[in-house]
PDB file of C-alpha atoms in Angstrom:
ATOM      1  CA  MET A   5       0.000   0.000   0.000  1.00 95.00           C
ATOM      2  CA  ALA A   6       2.788   2.425   0.884  1.00 96.00           C
ATOM      3  CA  GLN A   7       4.651   1.794  -2.364  1.00 96.00           C
ATOM      4  CA  LYS A   8       1.522   2.025  -4.473  1.00 97.00           C
ATOM      5  CA  ALA A   9       0.505   5.304  -2.838  1.00 97.00           C
ATOM      6  CA  PHE A  10       3.999   6.737  -3.305  1.00 96.00           C
ATOM      7  CA  ASP A  11       4.043   5.744  -6.985  1.00 96.00           C
ATOM      8  CA  GLU A  12       0.703   7.536  -7.403  1.00 96.00           C
ATOM      9  CA  LYS A  13       2.111  10.613  -5.593  1.00 96.00           C
ATOM     10  CA  GLU A  14      -0.303  10.223  -2.682  1.00 97.00           C
ATOM     11  CA  PHE A  15       2.459  11.060  -0.245  1.00 97.00           C
ATOM     12  CA  SER A  16       0.352  11.507   2.903  1.00 96.00           C
ATOM     13  CA  LEU A  17      -1.165   8.037   2.516  1.00 97.00           C
ATOM     14  CA  ALA A  18       2.217   6.531   1.610  1.00 97.00           C
ATOM     15  CA  LEU A  19       3.746   8.122   4.717  1.00 97.00           C
ATOM     16  CA  ARG A  20       1.086   6.684   7.035  1.00 97.00           C
ATOM     17  CA  ALA A  21       1.334   3.218   5.520  1.00 98.00           C
ATOM     18  CA  ALA A  22       5.155   3.167   5.592  1.00 98.00           C
ATOM     19  CA  ARG A  23       5.192   4.317   9.214  1.00 97.00           C
ATOM     20  CA  ARG A  24       2.858   1.468  10.143  1.00 97.00           C
ATOM     21  CA  VAL A  25       5.186  -1.065   8.552  1.00 97.00           C
ATOM     22  CA  VAL A  26       8.186   0.270  10.475  1.00 96.00           C
ATOM     23  CA  THR A  27       6.234   0.483  13.745  1.00 96.00           C
ATOM     24  CA  VAL A  28       4.412  -2.863  13.646  1.00 97.00           C
ATOM     25  CA  TRP A  29       6.987  -4.958  11.767  1.00 96.00           C
ATOM     26  CA  PRO A  30      10.386  -3.272  12.441  1.00 93.00           C
ATOM     27  CA  LEU A  31      12.342  -6.490  11.830  1.00 92.00           C
ATOM     28  CA  SER A  32      10.570  -7.568   8.670  1.00 94.00           C
ATOM     29  CA  ASP A  33      12.179  -7.646   5.241  1.00 93.00           C
ATOM     30  CA  TYR A  34       9.904  -4.762   4.267  1.00 95.00           C
ATOM     31  CA  ALA A  35      11.108  -2.405   7.014  1.00 96.00           C
ATOM     32  CA  PRO A  36      14.156  -0.982   5.149  1.00 95.00           C
ATOM     33  CA  GLN A  37      12.075  -0.044   2.094  1.00 96.00           C
ATOM     34  CA  ALA A  38       9.332   1.368   4.318  1.00 97.00           C
ATOM     35  CA  GLN A  39      11.857   3.550   6.165  1.00 97.00           C
ATOM     36  CA  TYR A  40      13.203   4.691   2.797  1.00 97.00           C
ATOM     37  CA  LEU A  41       9.675   5.613   1.665  1.00 97.00           C
ATOM     38  CA  ILE A  42       9.157   7.669   4.830  1.00 98.00           C
ATOM     39  CA  ALA A  43      12.202   9.731   3.888  1.00 97.00           C
ATOM     40  CA  ARG A  44      11.114  10.008   0.255  1.00 97.00           C
ATOM     41  CA  CYS A  45       7.676  11.245   1.297  1.00 98.00           C
ATOM     42  CA  HIS A  46       9.126  13.975   3.498  1.00 97.00           C
ATOM     43  CA  GLU A  47      11.441  14.993   0.676  1.00 97.00           C
ATOM     44  CA  ALA A  48       8.577  15.070  -1.810  1.00 96.00           C
ATOM     45  CA  LYS A  49       6.658  17.343   0.561  1.00 95.00           C
ATOM     46  CA  GLY A  50       9.614  19.738   0.742  1.00 94.00           C
ATOM     47  CA  ARG A  51      10.507  18.816   4.320  1.00 95.00           C
ATOM     48  CA  GLU A  52      14.155  18.176   3.568  1.00 96.00           C
ATOM     49  CA  GLU A  53      15.445  18.451   7.120  1.00 95.00           C
ATOM     50  CA  LYS A  54      13.045  15.698   8.233  1.00 96.00           C
ATOM     51  CA  ALA A  55      13.861  13.725   5.112  1.00 97.00           C
ATOM     52  CA  PHE A  56      17.565  13.824   5.957  1.00 97.00           C
ATOM     53  CA  LYS A  57      16.894  12.468   9.459  1.00 97.00           C
ATOM     54  CA  GLN A  58      14.767   9.647   8.043  1.00 97.00           C
ATOM     55  CA  TYR A  59      17.400   8.779   5.429  1.00 97.00           C
ATOM     56  CA  GLN A  60      19.935   8.604   8.241  1.00 96.00           C
ATOM     57  CA  LYS A  61      17.712   6.057   9.982  1.00 96.00           C
ATOM     58  CA  VAL A  62      17.904   3.908   6.858  1.00 95.00           C
ATOM     59  CA  LEU A  63      21.705   4.012   7.041  1.00 93.00           C
ATOM     60  CA  ASP A  64      21.874   3.461  10.808  1.00 93.00           C
ATOM     61  CA  LYS A  65      19.252   0.738  11.147  1.00 93.00           C
ATOM     62  CA  TYR A  66      19.590  -1.029   7.810  1.00 92.00           C
ATOM     63  CA  PRO A  67      23.237  -0.679   6.688  1.00 87.00           C
ATOM     64  CA  ARG A  68      22.824  -3.592   4.283  1.00 84.00           C
ATOM     65  CA  SER A  69      20.004  -1.915   2.424  1.00 81.00           C
ATOM     66  CA  THR A  70      20.244  -2.470  -1.326  1.00 82.00           C
ATOM     67  CA  ASN A  71      19.815   1.249  -2.078  1.00 89.00           C
ATOM     68  CA  TYR A  72      22.492   2.364   0.406  1.00 90.00           C
ATOM     69  CA  GLU A  73      24.449   4.407  -2.168  1.00 90.00           C
ATOM     70  CA  GLU A  74      21.297   6.167  -3.353  1.00 94.00           C
ATOM     71  CA  VAL A  75      20.368   7.130   0.203  1.00 95.00           C
ATOM     72  CA  VAL A  76      23.834   8.586   0.842  1.00 94.00           C
ATOM     73  CA  GLY A  77      23.530  10.495  -2.423  1.00 95.00           C
ATOM     74  CA  ARG A  78      20.161  11.932  -1.436  1.00 96.00           C
ATOM     75  CA  GLU A  79      21.556  13.050   1.911  1.00 97.00           C
ATOM     76  CA  TYR A  80      24.422  14.756   0.095  1.00 97.00           C
ATOM     77  CA  GLU A  81      22.043  16.660  -2.195  1.00 97.00           C
ATOM     78  CA  ILE A  82      19.900  17.814   0.725  1.00 98.00           C
ATOM     79  CA  ALA A  83      22.987  19.038   2.607  1.00 98.00           C
ATOM     80  CA  ASN A  84      24.048  20.895  -0.549  1.00 97.00           C
ATOM     81  CA  HIS A  85      20.756  22.793  -0.561  1.00 97.00           C
ATOM     82  CA  TYR A  86      21.476  24.109   2.931  1.00 97.00           C
ATOM     83  CA  LEU A  87      25.052  24.946   1.972  1.00 97.00           C
ATOM     84  CA  ASN A  88      23.704  26.976  -0.951  1.00 96.00           C
ATOM     85  CA  GLY A  89      21.331  29.036   1.188  1.00 94.00           C
ATOM     86  CA  LYS A  90      18.284  26.972   2.120  1.00 95.00           C
ATOM     87  CA  TRP A  91      16.923  27.866   5.553  1.00 94.00           C
ATOM     88  CA  PHE A  92      16.459  25.474   8.452  1.00 93.00           C
ATOM     89  CA  LYS A  93      13.277  25.885  10.512  1.00 89.00           C
ATOM     90  CA  LEU A  94      13.197  26.023  14.285  1.00 86.00           C
ATOM     91  CA  TRP A  95      10.145  24.108  15.565  1.00 82.00           C
ATOM     92  CA  GLY A  96       9.160  23.834  11.918  1.00 77.00           C
ATOM     93  CA  ILE A  97       8.281  27.538  11.850  1.00 84.00           C
ATOM     94  CA  ILE A  98      11.124  30.007  12.477  1.00 88.00           C
ATOM     95  CA  PRO A  99      13.626  30.090   9.565  1.00 90.00           C
ATOM     96  CA  TYR A 100      17.338  30.345  10.201  1.00 90.00           C
ATOM     97  CA  ARG A 101      20.647  29.453   8.562  1.00 92.00           C
ATOM     98  CA  SER A 102      23.322  27.355  10.223  1.00 95.00           C
ATOM     99  CA  MET A 103      26.607  26.299   8.728  1.00 97.00           C
ATOM    100  CA  ASP A 104      27.238  24.243  11.883  1.00 96.00           C
ATOM    101  CA  ARG A 105      24.227  22.068  11.127  1.00 97.00           C
ATOM    102  CA  THR A 106      25.119  21.987   7.443  1.00 97.00           C
ATOM    103  CA  ALA A 107      28.631  20.771   8.257  1.00 98.00           C
ATOM    104  CA  GLU A 108      27.142  18.139  10.569  1.00 97.00           C
ATOM    105  CA  MET A 109      25.010  16.864   7.692  1.00 98.00           C
ATOM    106  CA  PHE A 110      28.039  16.417   5.468  1.00 98.00           C
ATOM    107  CA  GLU A 111      29.916  14.770   8.349  1.00 97.00           C
ATOM    108  CA  LYS A 112      27.129  12.186   8.615  1.00 97.00           C
ATOM    109  CA  VAL A 113      27.386  11.521   4.887  1.00 96.00           C
ATOM    110  CA  VAL A 114      31.111  10.902   5.253  1.00 96.00           C
ATOM    111  CA  ARG A 115      30.705   8.688   8.318  1.00 94.00           C
ATOM    112  CA  SER A 116      28.051   6.616   6.565  1.00 90.00           C
ATOM    113  CA  GLY A 117      30.443   5.765   3.754  1.00 85.00           C
ATOM    114  CA  PRO A 118      33.916   7.286   4.157  1.00 87.00           C
ATOM    115  CA  TYR A 119      35.196   5.624   0.977  1.00 85.00           C
ATOM    116  CA  SER A 120      32.045   5.850  -1.120  1.00 86.00           C
ATOM    117  CA  ASP A 121      32.053   7.775  -4.386  1.00 89.00           C
ATOM    118  CA  ILE A 122      30.324  10.751  -2.790  1.00 94.00           C
ATOM    119  CA  ALA A 123      32.389  10.912   0.425  1.00 95.00           C
ATOM    120  CA  PRO A 124      35.351  12.967  -0.903  1.00 97.00           C
ATOM    121  CA  GLN A 125      33.062  15.733  -2.110  1.00 97.00           C
ATOM    122  CA  ALA A 126      31.098  15.621   1.139  1.00 97.00           C
ATOM    123  CA  GLN A 127      34.346  16.048   3.088  1.00 98.00           C
ATOM    124  CA  MET A 128      35.235  19.021   0.900  1.00 98.00           C
ATOM    125  CA  ARG A 129      31.803  20.527   1.535  1.00 98.00           C
ATOM    126  CA  ILE A 130      32.508  20.422   5.275  1.00 98.00           C
ATOM    127  CA  GLY A 131      35.395  22.773   4.598  1.00 98.00           C
ATOM    128  CA  ALA A 132      33.189  24.977   2.416  1.00 98.00           C
ATOM    129  CA  ALA A 133      30.574  25.238   5.160  1.00 98.00           C
ATOM    130  CA  ARG A 134      33.214  26.217   7.700  1.00 97.00           C
ATOM    131  CA  GLU A 135      34.568  28.845   5.329  1.00 97.00           C
ATOM    132  CA  LYS A 136      31.092  30.363   4.975  1.00 96.00           C
ATOM    133  CA  GLN A 137      30.955  30.865   8.731  1.00 95.00           C
ATOM    134  CA  ARG A 138      34.543  32.185   8.604  1.00 94.00           C
ATOM    135  CA  ASN A 139      35.792  29.445  10.878  1.00 95.00           C
ATOM    136  CA  TYR A 140      39.014  29.065   8.935  1.00 95.00           C
ATOM    137  CA  PRO A 141      40.811  26.737  11.398  1.00 95.00           C
ATOM    138  CA  LEU A 142      38.007  24.168  11.090  1.00 97.00           C
ATOM    139  CA  ALA A 143      37.881  24.687   7.334  1.00 98.00           C
ATOM    140  CA  ALA A 144      41.620  24.011   7.038  1.00 97.00           C
ATOM    141  CA  LYS A 145      41.216  20.905   9.202  1.00 98.00           C
ATOM    142  CA  ALA A 146      38.405  19.579   7.006  1.00 98.00           C
ATOM    143  CA  TYR A 147      40.495  20.074   3.862  1.00 98.00           C
ATOM    144  CA  GLU A 148      43.491  18.470   5.553  1.00 98.00           C
ATOM    145  CA  VAL A 149      41.408  15.367   6.303  1.00 97.00           C
ATOM    146  CA  ALA A 150      40.286  15.236   2.666  1.00 97.00           C
ATOM    147  CA  ALA A 151      43.854  15.530   1.377  1.00 97.00           C
ATOM    148  CA  ASP A 152      45.123  12.790   3.703  1.00 96.00           C
ATOM    149  CA  ARG A 153      42.225  10.353   3.442  1.00 95.00           C
ATOM    150  CA  TYR A 154      41.845  10.595  -0.327  1.00 96.00           C
ATOM    151  CA  ASN A 155      45.494  10.913  -1.300  1.00 94.00           C
ATOM    152  CA  ASP A 156      44.949   8.075  -3.797  1.00 93.00           C
ATOM    153  CA  ARG A 157      42.598  10.375  -5.733  1.00 95.00           C
ATOM    154  CA  PRO A 158      44.927  13.072  -7.104  1.00 95.00           C
ATOM    155  CA  ALA A 159      42.205  15.475  -8.211  1.00 96.00           C
ATOM    156  CA  VAL A 160      40.601  15.467  -4.760  1.00 96.00           C
ATOM    157  CA  ALA A 161      43.891  15.611  -2.867  1.00 97.00           C
ATOM    158  CA  ALA A 162      45.208  18.506  -4.964  1.00 97.00           C
ATOM    159  CA  ASP A 163      42.026  20.525  -4.555  1.00 98.00           C
ATOM    160  CA  ALA A 164      41.912  19.816  -0.822  1.00 98.00           C
ATOM    161  CA  LEU A 165      45.527  20.846  -0.267  1.00 98.00           C
ATOM    162  CA  TYR A 166      45.093  24.029  -2.290  1.00 98.00           C
ATOM    163  CA  ARG A 167      41.922  24.971  -0.397  1.00 98.00           C
ATOM    164  CA  GLN A 168      43.628  24.203   2.897  1.00 98.00           C
ATOM    165  CA  GLY A 169      46.283  26.749   1.983  1.00 97.00           C
ATOM    166  CA  LEU A 170      43.615  29.308   1.082  1.00 96.00           C
ATOM    167  CA  ALA A 171      41.859  28.757   4.411  1.00 96.00           C
ATOM    168  CA  TYR A 172      45.115  29.393   6.270  1.00 94.00           C
ATOM    169  CA  GLN A 173      45.684  32.468   4.129  1.00 91.00           C
ATOM    170  CA  LYS A 174      42.265  33.903   5.045  1.00 91.00           C
ATOM    171  CA  GLN A 175      42.955  33.219   8.700  1.00 90.00           C
ATOM    172  CA  ALA A 176      46.355  34.887   8.449  1.00 84.00           C
ATOM    173  CA  GLN A 177      44.838  38.014   6.928  1.00 80.00           C
ATOM    174  CA  ALA A 178      42.768  38.462  10.072  1.00 74.00           C
ATOM    175  CA  ALA A 179      45.783  38.218  12.396  1.00 58.00           C
ATOM    176  CA  GLU A 180      47.669  41.466  12.819  1.00 59.00           C
ATOM    177  CA  TYR A 181      50.590  40.249  14.898  1.00 48.00           C
ATOM    178  CA  ASP A 182      50.382  36.445  14.872  1.00 56.00           C
ATOM    179  CA  GLN A 183      52.236  35.218  11.800  1.00 74.00           C
ATOM    180  CA  THR A 184      52.098  31.516  12.699  1.00 85.00           C
ATOM    181  CA  THR A 185      49.109  30.884  10.444  1.00 88.00           C
ATOM    182  CA  ALA A 186      50.796  32.626   7.530  1.00 86.00           C
ATOM    183  CA  GLY A 187      53.659  30.181   8.004  1.00 89.00           C
ATOM    184  CA  LYS A 188      51.198  27.277   7.866  1.00 94.00           C
ATOM    185  CA  ALA A 189      49.752  28.647   4.654  1.00 94.00           C
ATOM    186  CA  ILE A 190      53.202  28.955   3.091  1.00 94.00           C
ATOM    187  CA  ALA A 191      54.069  25.393   4.117  1.00 96.00           C
ATOM    188  CA  THR A 192      50.782  24.068   2.714  1.00 97.00           C
ATOM    189  CA  PHE A 193      51.177  25.815  -0.628  1.00 97.00           C
ATOM    190  CA  THR A 194      54.794  24.637  -0.793  1.00 97.00           C
ATOM    191  CA  ASP A 195      53.594  21.051  -0.278  1.00 97.00           C
ATOM    192  CA  PHE A 196      50.992  21.616  -2.983  1.00 97.00           C
ATOM    193  CA  LEU A 197      53.650  22.750  -5.469  1.00 97.00           C
ATOM    194  CA  THR A 198      55.880  19.799  -4.565  1.00 97.00           C
ATOM    195  CA  LEU A 199      53.195  17.112  -4.769  1.00 97.00           C
ATOM    196  CA  PHE A 200      51.317  18.513  -7.769  1.00 97.00           C
ATOM    197  CA  PRO A 201      53.909  20.383  -9.865  1.00 96.00           C
ATOM    198  CA  ASN A 202      51.755  20.260 -12.998  1.00 96.00           C
ATOM    199  CA  ASP A 203      48.581  21.610 -11.440  1.00 97.00           C
ATOM    200  CA  PRO A 204      47.345  24.686 -13.359  1.00 97.00           C
ATOM    201  CA  ARG A 205      46.994  26.592 -10.078  1.00 97.00           C
ATOM    202  CA  GLY A 206      50.753  26.453  -9.517  1.00 96.00           C
ATOM    203  CA  SER A 207      51.405  30.042 -10.572  1.00 96.00           C
ATOM    204  CA  GLU A 208      48.638  31.255  -8.272  1.00 96.00           C
ATOM    205  CA  ALA A 209      50.141  29.253  -5.391  1.00 97.00           C
ATOM    206  CA  ARG A 210      53.583  30.784  -5.969  1.00 96.00           C
ATOM    207  CA  GLU A 211      52.096  34.266  -6.089  1.00 94.00           C
ATOM    208  CA  THR A 212      50.179  33.595  -2.879  1.00 94.00           C
ATOM    209  CA  ILE A 213      53.350  32.404  -1.158  1.00 93.00           C
ATOM    210  CA  SER A 214      55.036  35.656  -2.130  1.00 88.00           C
ATOM    211  CA  ASP A 215      52.081  37.667  -0.806  1.00 85.00           C
ATOM    212  CA  LEU A 216      52.099  35.707   2.435  1.00 86.00           C
ATOM    213  CA  LYS A 217      55.790  36.314   2.944  1.00 84.00           C
ATOM    214  CA  SER A 218      55.132  40.007   2.433  1.00 82.00           C
ATOM    215  CA  GLU A 219      52.374  39.735   5.031  1.00 77.00           C
ATOM    216  CA  GLN A 220      54.812  38.084   7.427  1.00 81.00           C
ATOM    217  CA  ALA A 221      57.290  40.872   6.812  1.00 84.00           C
ATOM    218  CA  ARG A 222      54.617  43.475   7.481  1.00 82.00           C
ATOM    219  CA  GLY A 223      53.576  41.741  10.684  1.00 81.00           C
ATOM    220  CA  ASN A 224      57.146  41.497  11.948  1.00 86.00           C
ATOM    221  CA  PHE A 225      57.711  45.129  11.021  1.00 91.00           C
ATOM    222  CA  LYS A 226      54.682  46.125  13.129  1.00 88.00           C
ATOM    223  CA  VAL A 227      55.961  44.081  16.069  1.00 90.00           C
ATOM    224  CA  ALA A 228      59.402  45.656  15.706  1.00 93.00           C
ATOM    225  CA  GLN A 229      57.848  49.122  15.783  1.00 93.00           C
ATOM    226  CA  PHE A 230      55.919  48.204  18.916  1.00 93.00           C
ATOM    227  CA  TYR A 231      59.097  47.059  20.661  1.00 93.00           C
ATOM    228  CA  GLU A 232      60.952  50.156  19.523  1.00 92.00           C
ATOM    229  CA  LYS A 233      58.252  52.503  20.870  1.00 92.00           C
ATOM    230  CA  SER A 234      58.412  50.594  24.153  1.00 91.00           C
ATOM    231  CA  LYS A 235      62.198  51.136  24.144  1.00 90.00           C
ATOM    232  CA  ARG A 236      62.791  47.393  24.106  1.00 91.00           C
ATOM    233  CA  TYR A 237      65.449  47.734  21.490  1.00 91.00           C
ATOM    234  CA  ARG A 238      66.800  44.198  21.456  1.00 90.00           C
ATOM    235  CA  GLY A 239      63.343  42.814  20.738  1.00 92.00           C
ATOM    236  CA  ALA A 240      62.918  45.392  17.978  1.00 92.00           C
ATOM    237  CA  LEU A 241      66.232  44.303  16.423  1.00 93.00           C
ATOM    238  CA  VAL A 242      65.081  40.670  16.344  1.00 93.00           C
ATOM    239  CA  TYR A 243      61.891  41.491  14.451  1.00 92.00           C
ATOM    240  CA  TYR A 244      63.477  44.018  12.094  1.00 93.00           C
ATOM    241  CA  ASN A 245      66.001  41.305  11.255  1.00 92.00           C
ATOM    242  CA  GLU A 246      63.148  38.852  10.560  1.00 88.00           C
ATOM    243  CA  VAL A 247      61.830  41.320   7.989  1.00 89.00           C
ATOM    244  CA  LEU A 248      65.153  41.150   6.139  1.00 90.00           C
ATOM    245  CA  ILE A 249      65.260  37.345   6.319  1.00 86.00           C
ATOM    246  CA  GLN A 250      61.706  36.799   5.075  1.00 78.00           C
ATOM    247  CA  GLN A 251      61.450  39.462   2.387  1.00 80.00           C
ATOM    248  CA  PRO A 252      64.758  41.236   1.731  1.00 86.00           C
ATOM    249  CA  ASN A 253      63.192  43.029  -1.233  1.00 83.00           C
ATOM    250  CA  SER A 254      59.909  43.996   0.440  1.00 79.00           C
ATOM    251  CA  PRO A 255      58.850  47.640   0.912  1.00 80.00           C
ATOM    252  CA  TYR A 256      59.636  47.232   4.616  1.00 88.00           C
ATOM    253  CA  ALA A 257      63.181  45.925   4.157  1.00 90.00           C
ATOM    254  CA  GLU A 258      64.970  49.232   3.506  1.00 89.00           C
ATOM    255  CA  THR A 259      63.349  50.896   6.517  1.00 92.00           C
ATOM    256  CA  ALA A 260      64.190  47.846   8.620  1.00 92.00           C
ATOM    257  CA  ARG A 261      67.881  48.150   7.638  1.00 91.00           C
ATOM    258  CA  VAL A 262      67.917  51.807   8.636  1.00 92.00           C
ATOM    259  CA  ARG A 263      66.231  51.113  11.965  1.00 91.00           C
ATOM    260  CA  ILE A 264      68.648  48.265  12.729  1.00 91.00           C
ATOM    261  CA  ASP A 265      71.604  50.592  12.229  1.00 90.00           C
ATOM    262  CA  GLU A 266      70.015  53.265  14.440  1.00 90.00           C
ATOM    263  CA  LEU A 267      69.011  50.851  17.190  1.00 90.00           C
ATOM    264  CA  LYS A 268      72.482  49.352  17.389  1.00 88.00           C
ATOM    265  CA  LYS A 269      73.738  52.778  18.358  1.00 85.00           C
ATOM    266  CA  LEU A 270      71.256  52.908  21.239  1.00 83.00           C
ATOM    267  CA  ILE A 271      72.359  49.601  22.750  1.00 79.00           C
ATOM    268  CA  PRO A 272      75.503  49.896  24.892  1.00 71.00           C
ATOM    269  CA  ALA A 273      78.444  47.832  23.644  1.00 58.00           C
ATOM    270  CA  GLY A 274      78.742  44.421  25.257  1.00 46.00           C
ATOM    271  CA  GLN A 275      75.106  44.307  26.309  1.00 50.00           C
TER     272      GLN A 275
END
């Protein structure tokens, strides 16, 4: 009855009949298909959040279901809708967006089949969701997992490593004095160039590395100025020297050289 009603697009009747199968005969051979129909009915009615939860029940309760790959694929598409702007609904009424919940959806897709055909893209979408909420550390971590786990798939690994570098770069741009993240970005892009020398994004990676090194130089220059204004001249010398090491041809390098010479005169000999 449930299948017939679903085929005839009588989704309310199909939903009631499928629920009865799952409730009364949860261990029967028909239960997996009935649970699947419950999810399909919710999806057909536009209740995608509920549909996702019901699809997850198919995967959790009936992992040997014959349409396992299809269910994972449907979950992935629903999660994509929320990534692309679809609103969740609190209590089924109040609309809101949440990249946390969106990322959790993709995480469930990955956990359900970490080495399925759809899993690499789902893992990448976790990073995309984190980027949308500007949580760049979690985005970089998600891309790192994708690069490591799917290193046998060059296209995925290359894209993941490149996006990991971009996530670090975005994080570094928000840090005025902490240059550690810029260093991580440089290291990631360097790995990208080493592992995928023929990737068409190579020139962009090299340019980004140069920009990041300039950012490091700027950050160290700012720190040096802070130490100099505080009359902590030895600390200022260390950071001005870092400017010369990182970017000897940067706009800050010439000023750094001048300040080093001046500061040396202010430090008593032998101290």
